[in-house]
PDB file of C-alpha atoms in Angstrom:
ATOM      1  CA  MET T 616     217.752 140.160 -34.948  1.00 74.00           C
ATOM      2  CA  LEU T 617     218.125 139.522 -31.039  1.00 81.00           C
ATOM      3  CA  ALA T 618     217.290 141.454 -29.621  1.00 86.00           C
ATOM      4  CA  LEU T 619     213.586 141.865 -31.496  1.00 86.00           C
ATOM      5  CA  ARG T 620     213.253 138.759 -31.461  1.00 86.00           C
ATOM      6  CA  LEU T 621     213.722 138.894 -27.507  1.00 91.00           C
ATOM      7  CA  LEU T 622     211.720 141.883 -27.820  1.00 90.00           C
ATOM      8  CA  ASN T 623     209.230 139.536 -28.899  1.00 89.00           C
ATOM      9  CA  VAL T 624     208.513 137.829 -26.117  1.00 90.00           C
ATOM     10  CA  VAL T 625     209.676 140.178 -23.922  1.00 93.00           C
ATOM     11  CA  ALA T 626     206.671 142.423 -24.855  1.00 92.00           C
ATOM     12  CA  PRO T 627     203.272 140.239 -24.622  1.00 93.00           C
ATOM     13  CA  ALA T 628     204.426 138.851 -21.316  1.00 94.00           C
ATOM     14  CA  TYR T 629     204.503 143.379 -20.136  1.00 94.00           C
ATOM     15  CA  PHE T 630     201.144 143.328 -21.591  1.00 94.00           C
ATOM     16  CA  LEU T 631     199.553 140.403 -19.927  1.00 94.00           C
ATOM     17  CA  CYS T 632     201.031 141.165 -16.482  1.00 96.00           C
ATOM     18  CA  ILE T 633     199.859 145.013 -16.494  1.00 96.00           C
ATOM     19  CA  SER T 634     196.220 143.091 -17.728  1.00 96.00           C
ATOM     20  CA  LEU T 635     196.509 141.029 -14.890  1.00 96.00           C
ATOM     21  CA  VAL T 636     197.324 143.703 -12.543  1.00 97.00           C
ATOM     22  CA  THR T 637     194.793 145.504 -14.309  1.00 96.00           C
ATOM     23  CA  PHE T 638     192.045 143.274 -13.590  1.00 96.00           C
ATOM     24  CA  VAL T 639     193.897 142.743  -9.591  1.00 96.00           C
ATOM     25  CA  LEU T 640     193.213 146.065  -8.593  1.00 96.00           C
ATOM     26  CA  GLN T 641     189.903 146.731 -10.478  1.00 94.00           C
ATOM     27  CA  LEU T 642     188.036 143.596  -8.181  1.00 91.00           C
ATOM     28  CA  PHE T 643     189.808 143.863  -5.149  1.00 92.00           C
ATOM     29  CA  LEU T 644     190.773 147.278  -4.547  1.00 92.00           C
ATOM     30  CA  PHE T 645     188.572 149.720  -7.041  1.00 92.00           C
ATOM     31  CA  LEU T 646     184.549 147.937  -7.062  1.00 88.00           C
ATOM     32  CA  PRO T 647     185.477 147.366  -3.442  1.00 86.00           C
ATOM     33  CA  SER T 648     185.398 151.239  -2.646  1.00 84.00           C
ATOM     34  CA  MET T 649     181.914 151.757  -4.617  1.00 80.00           C
ATOM     35  CA  ARG T 650     179.955 149.728  -2.170  1.00 69.00           C
ATOM     36  CA  GLN T 651     179.511 152.615  -0.488  1.00 62.00           C
ATOM     37  CA  ASP T 652     176.138 151.440   0.596  1.00 55.00           C
ATOM     38  CA  PRO T 653     174.865 148.016   1.419  1.00 59.00           C
ATOM     39  CA  GLU T 654     170.650 149.605   1.591  1.00 58.00           C
ATOM     40  CA  ALA T 655     171.281 150.431  -2.044  1.00 55.00           C
ATOM     41  CA  ALA T 656     169.539 148.065  -5.168  1.00 58.00           C
ATOM     42  CA  TRP T 657     172.352 145.841  -5.872  1.00 59.00           C
ATOM     43  CA  LEU T 658     171.008 145.953  -9.752  1.00 61.00           C
ATOM     44  CA  PHE T 659     171.911 149.746 -10.121  1.00 66.00           C
ATOM     45  CA  SER T 660     173.990 149.987  -7.912  1.00 77.00           C
ATOM     46  CA  PRO T 661     177.460 151.798  -9.035  1.00 81.00           C
ATOM     47  CA  ALA T 662     180.094 148.754  -8.331  1.00 83.00           C
ATOM     48  CA  LEU T 663     177.941 146.501 -10.254  1.00 86.00           C
ATOM     49  CA  LEU T 664     177.986 148.863 -13.535  1.00 88.00           C
ATOM     50  CA  HIS T 665     181.603 149.844 -13.927  1.00 91.00           C
ATOM     51  CA  GLY T 666     182.515 146.098 -12.818  1.00 90.00           C
ATOM     52  CA  ALA T 667     179.750 145.275 -16.238  1.00 92.00           C
ATOM     53  CA  LEU T 668     181.458 148.154 -18.182  1.00 94.00           C
ATOM     54  CA  PHE T 669     185.015 147.193 -17.500  1.00 95.00           C
ATOM     55  CA  LEU T 670     183.889 143.672 -17.845  1.00 94.00           C
ATOM     56  CA  PHE T 671     183.081 144.465 -21.678  1.00 94.00           C
ATOM     57  CA  LEU T 672     186.055 146.788 -22.422  1.00 95.00           C
ATOM     58  CA  SER T 673     189.143 144.064 -21.032  1.00 95.00           C
ATOM     59  CA  THR T 674     186.531 140.991 -22.685  1.00 93.00           C
ATOM     60  CA  ASN T 675     187.303 142.941 -26.321  1.00 94.00           C
ATOM     61  CA  ALA T 676     190.595 144.040 -25.899  1.00 95.00           C
ATOM     62  CA  LEU T 677     191.635 140.543 -24.672  1.00 95.00           C
ATOM     63  CA  GLY T 678     189.955 138.845 -26.909  1.00 93.00           C
ATOM     64  CA  ASN T 679     190.751 141.193 -29.830  1.00 93.00           C
ATOM     65  CA  TYR T 680     194.500 140.499 -28.408  1.00 95.00           C
ATOM     66  CA  VAL T 681     193.464 136.821 -29.236  1.00 93.00           C
ATOM     67  CA  LEU T 682     192.580 136.843 -32.609  1.00 91.00           C
ATOM     68  CA  VAL T 683     195.486 139.348 -34.144  1.00 92.00           C
ATOM     69  CA  ILE T 684     197.764 136.354 -32.257  1.00 90.00           C
ATOM     70  CA  GLN T 685     195.936 133.587 -34.217  1.00 88.00           C
ATOM     71  CA  ASN T 686     194.895 134.966 -37.605  1.00 83.00           C
ATOM     72  CA  SER T 687     197.957 135.188 -39.250  1.00 74.00           C
ATOM     73  CA  PRO T 688     199.051 137.705 -42.112  1.00 70.00           C
ATOM     74  CA  ASP T 689     198.690 134.685 -44.894  1.00 62.00           C
ATOM     75  CA  ASP T 690     202.236 133.218 -45.328  1.00 55.00           C
ATOM     76  CA  LEU T 691     203.100 133.819 -48.849  1.00 52.00           C
ATOM     77  CA  ASP T 692     206.621 131.600 -49.727  1.00 50.00           C
ATOM     78  CA  ALA T 693     204.136 129.079 -51.988  1.00 44.00           C
ATOM     79  CA  CYS T 694     204.704 131.904 -54.039  1.00 48.00           C
ATOM     80  CA  GLN T 695     207.888 130.934 -53.914  1.00 46.00           C
ATOM     81  CA  GLY T 696     207.774 126.787 -54.197  1.00 42.00           C
ATOM     82  CA  PRO T 697     206.806 124.249 -56.485  1.00 42.00           C
ATOM     83  CA  SER T 698     202.735 125.354 -55.410  1.00 41.00           C
ATOM     84  CA  ALA T 699     203.635 129.322 -57.700  1.00 42.00           C
ATOM     85  CA  ARG T 700     202.711 127.527 -60.517  1.00 41.00           C
ATOM     86  CA  ARG T 701     198.976 125.443 -59.671  1.00 41.00           C
ATOM     87  CA  ALA T 702     198.197 128.241 -58.000  1.00 42.00           C
ATOM     88  CA  PRO T 703     198.852 131.858 -59.672  1.00 46.00           C
ATOM     89  CA  CYS T 704     200.066 134.252 -56.603  1.00 50.00           C
ATOM     90  CA  PRO T 705     198.906 137.007 -54.771  1.00 47.00           C
ATOM     91  CA  PRO T 706     199.153 141.039 -56.444  1.00 50.00           C
ATOM     92  CA  PRO T 707     202.095 142.794 -54.462  1.00 53.00           C
ATOM     93  CA  SER T 708     202.324 145.245 -51.549  1.00 63.00           C
ATOM     94  CA  THR T 709     203.404 141.989 -49.637  1.00 74.00           C
ATOM     95  CA  HIS T 710     206.563 142.160 -47.783  1.00 79.00           C
ATOM     96  CA  PHE T 711     209.390 139.401 -45.650  1.00 81.00           C
ATOM     97  CA  CYS T 712     209.455 139.803 -41.754  1.00 83.00           C
ATOM     98  CA  ARG T 713     212.606 138.766 -40.337  1.00 83.00           C
ATOM     99  CA  VAL T 714     210.868 139.042 -37.042  1.00 85.00           C
ATOM    100  CA  CYS T 715     208.633 136.146 -38.281  1.00 81.00           C
ATOM    101  CA  ALA T 716     210.177 134.771 -40.938  1.00 79.00           C
ATOM    102  CA  ARG T 717     207.574 134.846 -43.705  1.00 77.00           C
ATOM    103  CA  VAL T 718     206.657 136.665 -46.157  1.00 80.00           C
ATOM    104  CA  THR T 719     202.938 138.235 -46.049  1.00 79.00           C
ATOM    105  CA  LEU T 720     200.034 139.329 -48.094  1.00 79.00           C
ATOM    106  CA  ARG T 721     199.442 143.883 -47.656  1.00 82.00           C
ATOM    107  CA  HIS T 722     201.907 143.347 -45.259  1.00 85.00           C
ATOM    108  CA  ASP T 723     201.530 146.662 -41.983  1.00 90.00           C
ATOM    109  CA  HIS T 724     203.713 146.675 -39.458  1.00 90.00           C
ATOM    110  CA  HIS T 725     205.554 144.481 -36.867  1.00 90.00           C
ATOM    111  CA  CYS T 726     203.634 144.199 -33.851  1.00 92.00           C
ATOM    112  CA  PHE T 727     206.256 143.402 -30.704  1.00 92.00           C
ATOM    113  CA  PHE T 728     203.021 143.525 -27.787  1.00 93.00           C
ATOM    114  CA  THR T 729     201.100 140.141 -29.844  1.00 92.00           C
ATOM    115  CA  GLY T 730     204.374 139.273 -31.360  1.00 90.00           C
ATOM    116  CA  ASN T 731     202.972 139.155 -34.420  1.00 90.00           C
ATOM    117  CA  CYS T 732     202.545 140.473 -37.512  1.00 90.00           C
ATOM    118  CA  ILE T 733     199.768 142.949 -39.063  1.00 91.00           C
ATOM    119  CA  GLY T 734     198.431 142.954 -42.420  1.00 87.00           C
ATOM    120  CA  SER T 735     195.300 141.484 -44.228  1.00 82.00           C
ATOM    121  CA  ARG T 736     193.892 138.900 -42.106  1.00 85.00           C
ATOM    122  CA  ASN T 737     193.897 140.522 -38.628  1.00 88.00           C
ATOM    123  CA  MET T 738     193.854 144.362 -39.541  1.00 90.00           C
ATOM    124  CA  ARG T 739     190.476 144.700 -37.820  1.00 91.00           C
ATOM    125  CA  ASN T 740     191.540 142.656 -34.805  1.00 92.00           C
ATOM    126  CA  PHE T 741     194.601 145.376 -34.442  1.00 94.00           C
ATOM    127  CA  VAL T 742     192.754 148.498 -34.745  1.00 94.00           C
ATOM    128  CA  LEU T 743     189.784 146.619 -32.592  1.00 94.00           C
ATOM    129  CA  PHE T 744     192.379 145.811 -29.599  1.00 96.00           C
ATOM    130  CA  CYS T 745     193.699 149.145 -29.718  1.00 96.00           C
ATOM    131  CA  LEU T 746     190.425 151.150 -29.447  1.00 95.00           C
ATOM    132  CA  TYR T 747     189.771 149.101 -26.645  1.00 96.00           C
ATOM    133  CA  THR T 748     192.956 148.867 -24.435  1.00 97.00           C
ATOM    134  CA  SER T 749     193.118 152.730 -24.410  1.00 97.00           C
ATOM    135  CA  LEU T 750     189.231 152.611 -23.574  1.00 96.00           C
ATOM    136  CA  ALA T 751     190.049 150.411 -20.846  1.00 97.00           C
ATOM    137  CA  CYS T 752     193.227 151.429 -19.857  1.00 97.00           C
ATOM    138  CA  LEU T 753     191.907 155.484 -19.753  1.00 96.00           C
ATOM    139  CA  TYR T 754     188.345 154.327 -18.082  1.00 96.00           C
ATOM    140  CA  SER T 755     190.374 152.540 -15.458  1.00 96.00           C
ATOM    141  CA  MET T 756     192.938 155.051 -15.285  1.00 96.00           C
ATOM    142  CA  VAL T 757     189.463 157.587 -14.018  1.00 94.00           C
ATOM    143  CA  ALA T 758     188.296 154.360 -11.336  1.00 94.00           C
ATOM    144  CA  GLY T 759     192.355 154.338  -9.927  1.00 95.00           C
ATOM    145  CA  VAL T 760     191.575 158.724  -9.509  1.00 94.00           C
ATOM    146  CA  ALA T 761     188.287 158.339  -7.712  1.00 92.00           C
ATOM    147  CA  TYR T 762     190.076 155.496  -5.421  1.00 94.00           C
ATOM    148  CA  ILE T 763     192.862 158.089  -4.707  1.00 94.00           C
ATOM    149  CA  SER T 764     190.801 160.942  -4.162  1.00 92.00           C
ATOM    150  CA  ALA T 765     188.086 159.310  -1.423  1.00 90.00           C
ATOM    151  CA  VAL T 766     190.945 157.341  -0.016  1.00 91.00           C
ATOM    152  CA  LEU T 767     194.147 160.323  -0.248  1.00 90.00           C
ATOM    153  CA  SER T 768     191.289 163.289   0.489  1.00 89.00           C
ATOM    154  CA  ILE T 769     192.591 164.201  -2.667  1.00 89.00           C
ATOM    155  CA  SER T 770     190.407 166.854  -5.404  1.00 88.00           C
ATOM    156  CA  PHE T 771     191.450 167.070  -8.483  1.00 88.00           C
ATOM    157  CA  ALA T 772     189.386 169.907  -9.219  1.00 86.00           C
ATOM    158  CA  HIS T 773     192.754 171.538 -10.476  1.00 86.00           C
ATOM    159  CA  PRO T 774     193.629 170.682 -14.004  1.00 77.00           C
ATOM    160  CA  LEU T 775     197.275 170.852 -12.525  1.00 87.00           C
ATOM    161  CA  ALA T 776     196.411 167.609  -9.456  1.00 90.00           C
ATOM    162  CA  PHE T 777     196.935 165.258 -11.877  1.00 91.00           C
ATOM    163  CA  LEU T 778     199.762 166.416 -13.108  1.00 89.00           C
ATOM    164  CA  THR T 779     201.535 167.282  -9.576  1.00 92.00           C
ATOM    165  CA  LEU T 780     200.404 164.244  -8.255  1.00 93.00           C
ATOM    166  CA  LEU T 781     203.389 161.649  -8.136  1.00 93.00           C
ATOM    167  CA  PRO T 782     205.650 164.517  -7.297  1.00 93.00           C
ATOM    168  CA  THR T 783     204.003 164.802  -3.647  1.00 92.00           C
ATOM    169  CA  SER T 784     202.693 161.175  -3.265  1.00 93.00           C
ATOM    170  CA  ILE T 785     206.565 160.712  -3.653  1.00 94.00           C
ATOM    171  CA  SER T 786     207.682 162.832  -1.110  1.00 93.00           C
ATOM    172  CA  GLN T 787     204.998 161.792   1.603  1.00 92.00           C
ATOM    173  CA  PHE T 788     205.625 158.440   0.714  1.00 93.00           C
ATOM    174  CA  PHE T 789     209.317 158.437   2.019  1.00 93.00           C
ATOM    175  CA  SER T 790     207.783 160.244   5.178  1.00 92.00           C
ATOM    176  CA  GLY T 791     204.559 157.569   5.965  1.00 89.00           C
ATOM    177  CA  ALA T 792     202.309 159.334   4.923  1.00 89.00           C
ATOM    178  CA  VAL T 793     201.437 157.084   1.612  1.00 91.00           C
ATOM    179  CA  LEU T 794     200.479 153.347   2.309  1.00 93.00           C
ATOM    180  CA  GLY T 795     202.449 151.132  -0.643  1.00 93.00           C
ATOM    181  CA  SER T 796     199.094 150.349  -2.289  1.00 92.00           C
ATOM    182  CA  GLU T 797     198.752 153.850  -2.305  1.00 94.00           C
ATOM    183  CA  MET T 798     201.726 155.030  -4.446  1.00 96.00           C
ATOM    184  CA  PHE T 799     201.789 151.678  -6.601  1.00 96.00           C
ATOM    185  CA  VAL T 800     197.877 152.669  -7.453  1.00 96.00           C
ATOM    186  CA  ILE T 801     199.309 156.454  -8.237  1.00 96.00           C
ATOM    187  CA  LEU T 802     202.411 154.756 -10.962  1.00 97.00           C
ATOM    188  CA  MET T 803     199.793 152.708 -12.101  1.00 97.00           C
ATOM    189  CA  LEU T 804     197.256 155.945 -12.880  1.00 97.00           C
ATOM    190  CA  TYR T 805     200.596 157.106 -14.881  1.00 97.00           C
ATOM    191  CA  LEU T 806     200.723 153.677 -16.585  1.00 97.00           C
ATOM    192  CA  TRP T 807     196.847 153.557 -17.675  1.00 97.00           C
ATOM    193  CA  PHE T 808     197.446 157.268 -19.021  1.00 97.00           C
ATOM    194  CA  ALA T 809     200.394 157.054 -20.612  1.00 97.00           C
ATOM    195  CA  ILE T 810     199.545 153.393 -22.592  1.00 97.00           C
ATOM    196  CA  GLY T 811     196.155 154.887 -23.078  1.00 97.00           C
ATOM    197  CA  LEU T 812     197.323 157.670 -24.805  1.00 97.00           C
ATOM    198  CA  ALA T 813     199.781 155.606 -27.137  1.00 96.00           C
ATOM    199  CA  CYS T 814     196.897 152.859 -27.950  1.00 96.00           C
ATOM    200  CA  ALA T 815     194.499 156.288 -28.959  1.00 97.00           C
ATOM    201  CA  GLY T 816     197.181 157.244 -30.973  1.00 96.00           C
ATOM    202  CA  PHE T 817     198.320 153.929 -32.943  1.00 94.00           C
ATOM    203  CA  CYS T 818     194.540 153.499 -33.837  1.00 95.00           C
ATOM    204  CA  CYS T 819     193.893 157.216 -35.420  1.00 96.00           C
ATOM    205  CA  HIS T 820     196.390 156.626 -36.967  1.00 95.00           C
ATOM    206  CA  GLN T 821     195.446 152.948 -37.952  1.00 95.00           C
ATOM    207  CA  LEU T 822     192.145 154.491 -39.420  1.00 93.00           C
ATOM    208  CA  LEU T 823     193.513 157.174 -41.624  1.00 94.00           C
ATOM    209  CA  LEU T 824     195.597 154.821 -43.472  1.00 93.00           C
ATOM    210  CA  ILE T 825     192.650 151.993 -43.578  1.00 92.00           C
ATOM    211  CA  LEU T 826     190.832 155.026 -45.248  1.00 91.00           C
ATOM    212  CA  ARG T 827     193.460 156.073 -47.615  1.00 91.00           C
ATOM    213  CA  GLY T 828     194.060 152.244 -48.913  1.00 90.00           C
ATOM    214  CA  GLN T 829     196.982 151.883 -47.586  1.00 89.00           C
ATOM    215  CA  THR T 830     199.328 150.558 -45.525  1.00 89.00           C
ATOM    216  CA  ARG T 831     202.055 151.902 -43.293  1.00 89.00           C
ATOM    217  CA  HIS T 832     204.543 149.446 -45.106  1.00 86.00           C
ATOM    218  CA  GLN T 833     203.390 151.576 -48.419  1.00 86.00           C
ATOM    219  CA  VAL T 834     204.120 155.304 -46.541  1.00 88.00           C
ATOM    220  CA  ARG T 835     207.464 153.969 -45.082  1.00 86.00           C
ATOM    221  CA  LYS T 836     208.460 152.612 -48.610  1.00 83.00           C
ATOM    222  CA  GLY T 837     206.952 155.869 -50.860  1.00 82.00           C
ATOM    223  CA  VAL T 838     204.572 153.192 -52.750  1.00 81.00           C
ATOM    224  CA  ALA T 839     201.299 154.694 -53.946  1.00 78.00           C
ATOM    225  CA  VAL T 840     198.049 153.351 -54.128  1.00 81.00           C
ATOM    226  CA  ARG T 841     194.904 153.789 -56.435  1.00 82.00           C
ATOM    227  CA  ALA T 842     192.668 155.829 -54.612  1.00 85.00           C
ATOM    228  CA  ARG T 843     189.254 153.837 -53.854  1.00 87.00           C
ATOM    229  CA  PRO T 844     186.310 155.283 -52.182  1.00 90.00           C
ATOM    230  CA  TRP T 845     186.683 155.373 -48.329  1.00 87.00           C
ATOM    231  CA  ARG T 846     183.800 153.226 -48.004  1.00 87.00           C
ATOM    232  CA  LYS T 847     185.190 151.004 -49.884  1.00 90.00           C
ATOM    233  CA  ASN T 848     188.131 151.077 -47.739  1.00 89.00           C
ATOM    234  CA  LEU T 849     186.515 150.716 -44.516  1.00 88.00           C
ATOM    235  CA  GLN T 850     184.703 147.761 -45.655  1.00 86.00           C
ATOM    236  CA  GLU T 851     187.303 145.989 -46.750  1.00 87.00           C
ATOM    237  CA  VAL T 852     189.007 145.945 -42.796  1.00 88.00           C
ATOM    238  CA  PHE T 853     185.766 146.198 -41.713  1.00 87.00           C
ATOM    239  CA  GLY T 854     183.270 144.066 -43.518  1.00 81.00           C
ATOM    240  CA  LYS T 855     179.166 144.558 -43.708  1.00 79.00           C
ATOM    241  CA  ARG T 856     178.476 143.203 -39.917  1.00 75.00           C
ATOM    242  CA  TRP T 857     181.137 146.044 -38.258  1.00 73.00           C
ATOM    243  CA  LEU T 858     178.470 146.343 -35.883  1.00 74.00           C
ATOM    244  CA  LEU T 859     178.477 142.951 -35.029  1.00 76.00           C
ATOM    245  CA  GLY T 860     182.428 143.251 -34.505  1.00 72.00           C
ATOM    246  CA  LEU T 861     183.168 146.180 -32.899  1.00 78.00           C
ATOM    247  CA  LEU T 862     181.318 144.747 -29.768  1.00 79.00           C
ATOM    248  CA  VAL T 863     181.929 141.441 -29.521  1.00 77.00           C
ATOM    249  CA  PRO T 864     185.390 140.212 -30.495  1.00 77.00           C
ATOM    250  CA  MET T 865     185.055 137.553 -33.338  1.00 71.00           C
ATOM    251  CA  PHE T 866     187.035 136.921 -36.613  1.00 61.00           C
ATOM    252  CA  ASN T 867     184.360 136.760 -40.218  1.00 62.00           C
ATOM    253  CA  VAL T 868     182.511 139.717 -40.199  1.00 61.00           C
ATOM    254  CA  GLY T 869     181.934 139.490 -43.665  1.00 55.00           C
ATOM    255  CA  GLY T 870     184.646 141.432 -45.567  1.00 55.00           C
ATOM    256  CA  GLU T 871     186.253 140.858 -48.834  1.00 53.00           C
ATOM    257  CA  ASN T 872     189.472 139.767 -47.675  1.00 54.00           C
ATOM    258  CA  SER T 873     186.591 136.298 -45.982  1.00 49.00           C
ATOM    259  CA  LYS T 874     185.749 135.991 -48.170  1.00 48.00           C
ATOM    260  CA  GLN T 875     188.676 135.196 -50.751  1.00 47.00           C
ATOM    261  CA  ARG T 876     189.685 132.761 -48.197  1.00 46.00           C
ATOM    262  CA  ASP T 877     186.571 130.886 -48.247  1.00 44.00           C
ATOM    263  CA  LYS T 878     186.581 130.930 -52.000  1.00 43.00           C
TER     264      LYS T 878
END
């Protein structure tokens, strides 16, 4: 349990450090390298378009990350006390999280990178957090590949060029042909690639469970759920104003869960 609580502190710090490093590399390395023609139109310059797209992806990733932390799943400890006599307890599909030390409604899993449980209140923000983190990492990897290709004059036309980049760069780094900053960017390329694929996998798996109306905890415990139309399952999580929530980090998008809390 001590190791889990320690991981619950280290993992969010790791994510924030990676986000800070990514922002610094984008601002001080990748964006300046795109300003090749000073006489080009400023409004349609590659640096401005790249910066606007990266700002959109990173803002949605960090915004939904904060919302996942702020909007914790409903604490059902009150159902075990005197308040249970005044109000009926929520339906089953609850779970006691040992890390958070509380009972949550529609518990899915405990996310160590946010240090919080994922449940009915923050499921939509968690899915969007995984989506935009994956896009931001993969986009940063593409920008980093373009930067390394221009600085080291490396062609990535061959499909295996990216796979052989790391071992080749390590040997060149110890021989002095590759600078420390360039080697750091190369290492970040593989880290962005791994995080991007992992978050994309989490996002796709979570969407599949939402379509089925299940949670990861129910699948792990073998709990059967009542079959419902997939559109209703999606609307319950993403709400009626799902497009607005997809473009701007926000919590209440007219979902059924938010309506129940307002009552």
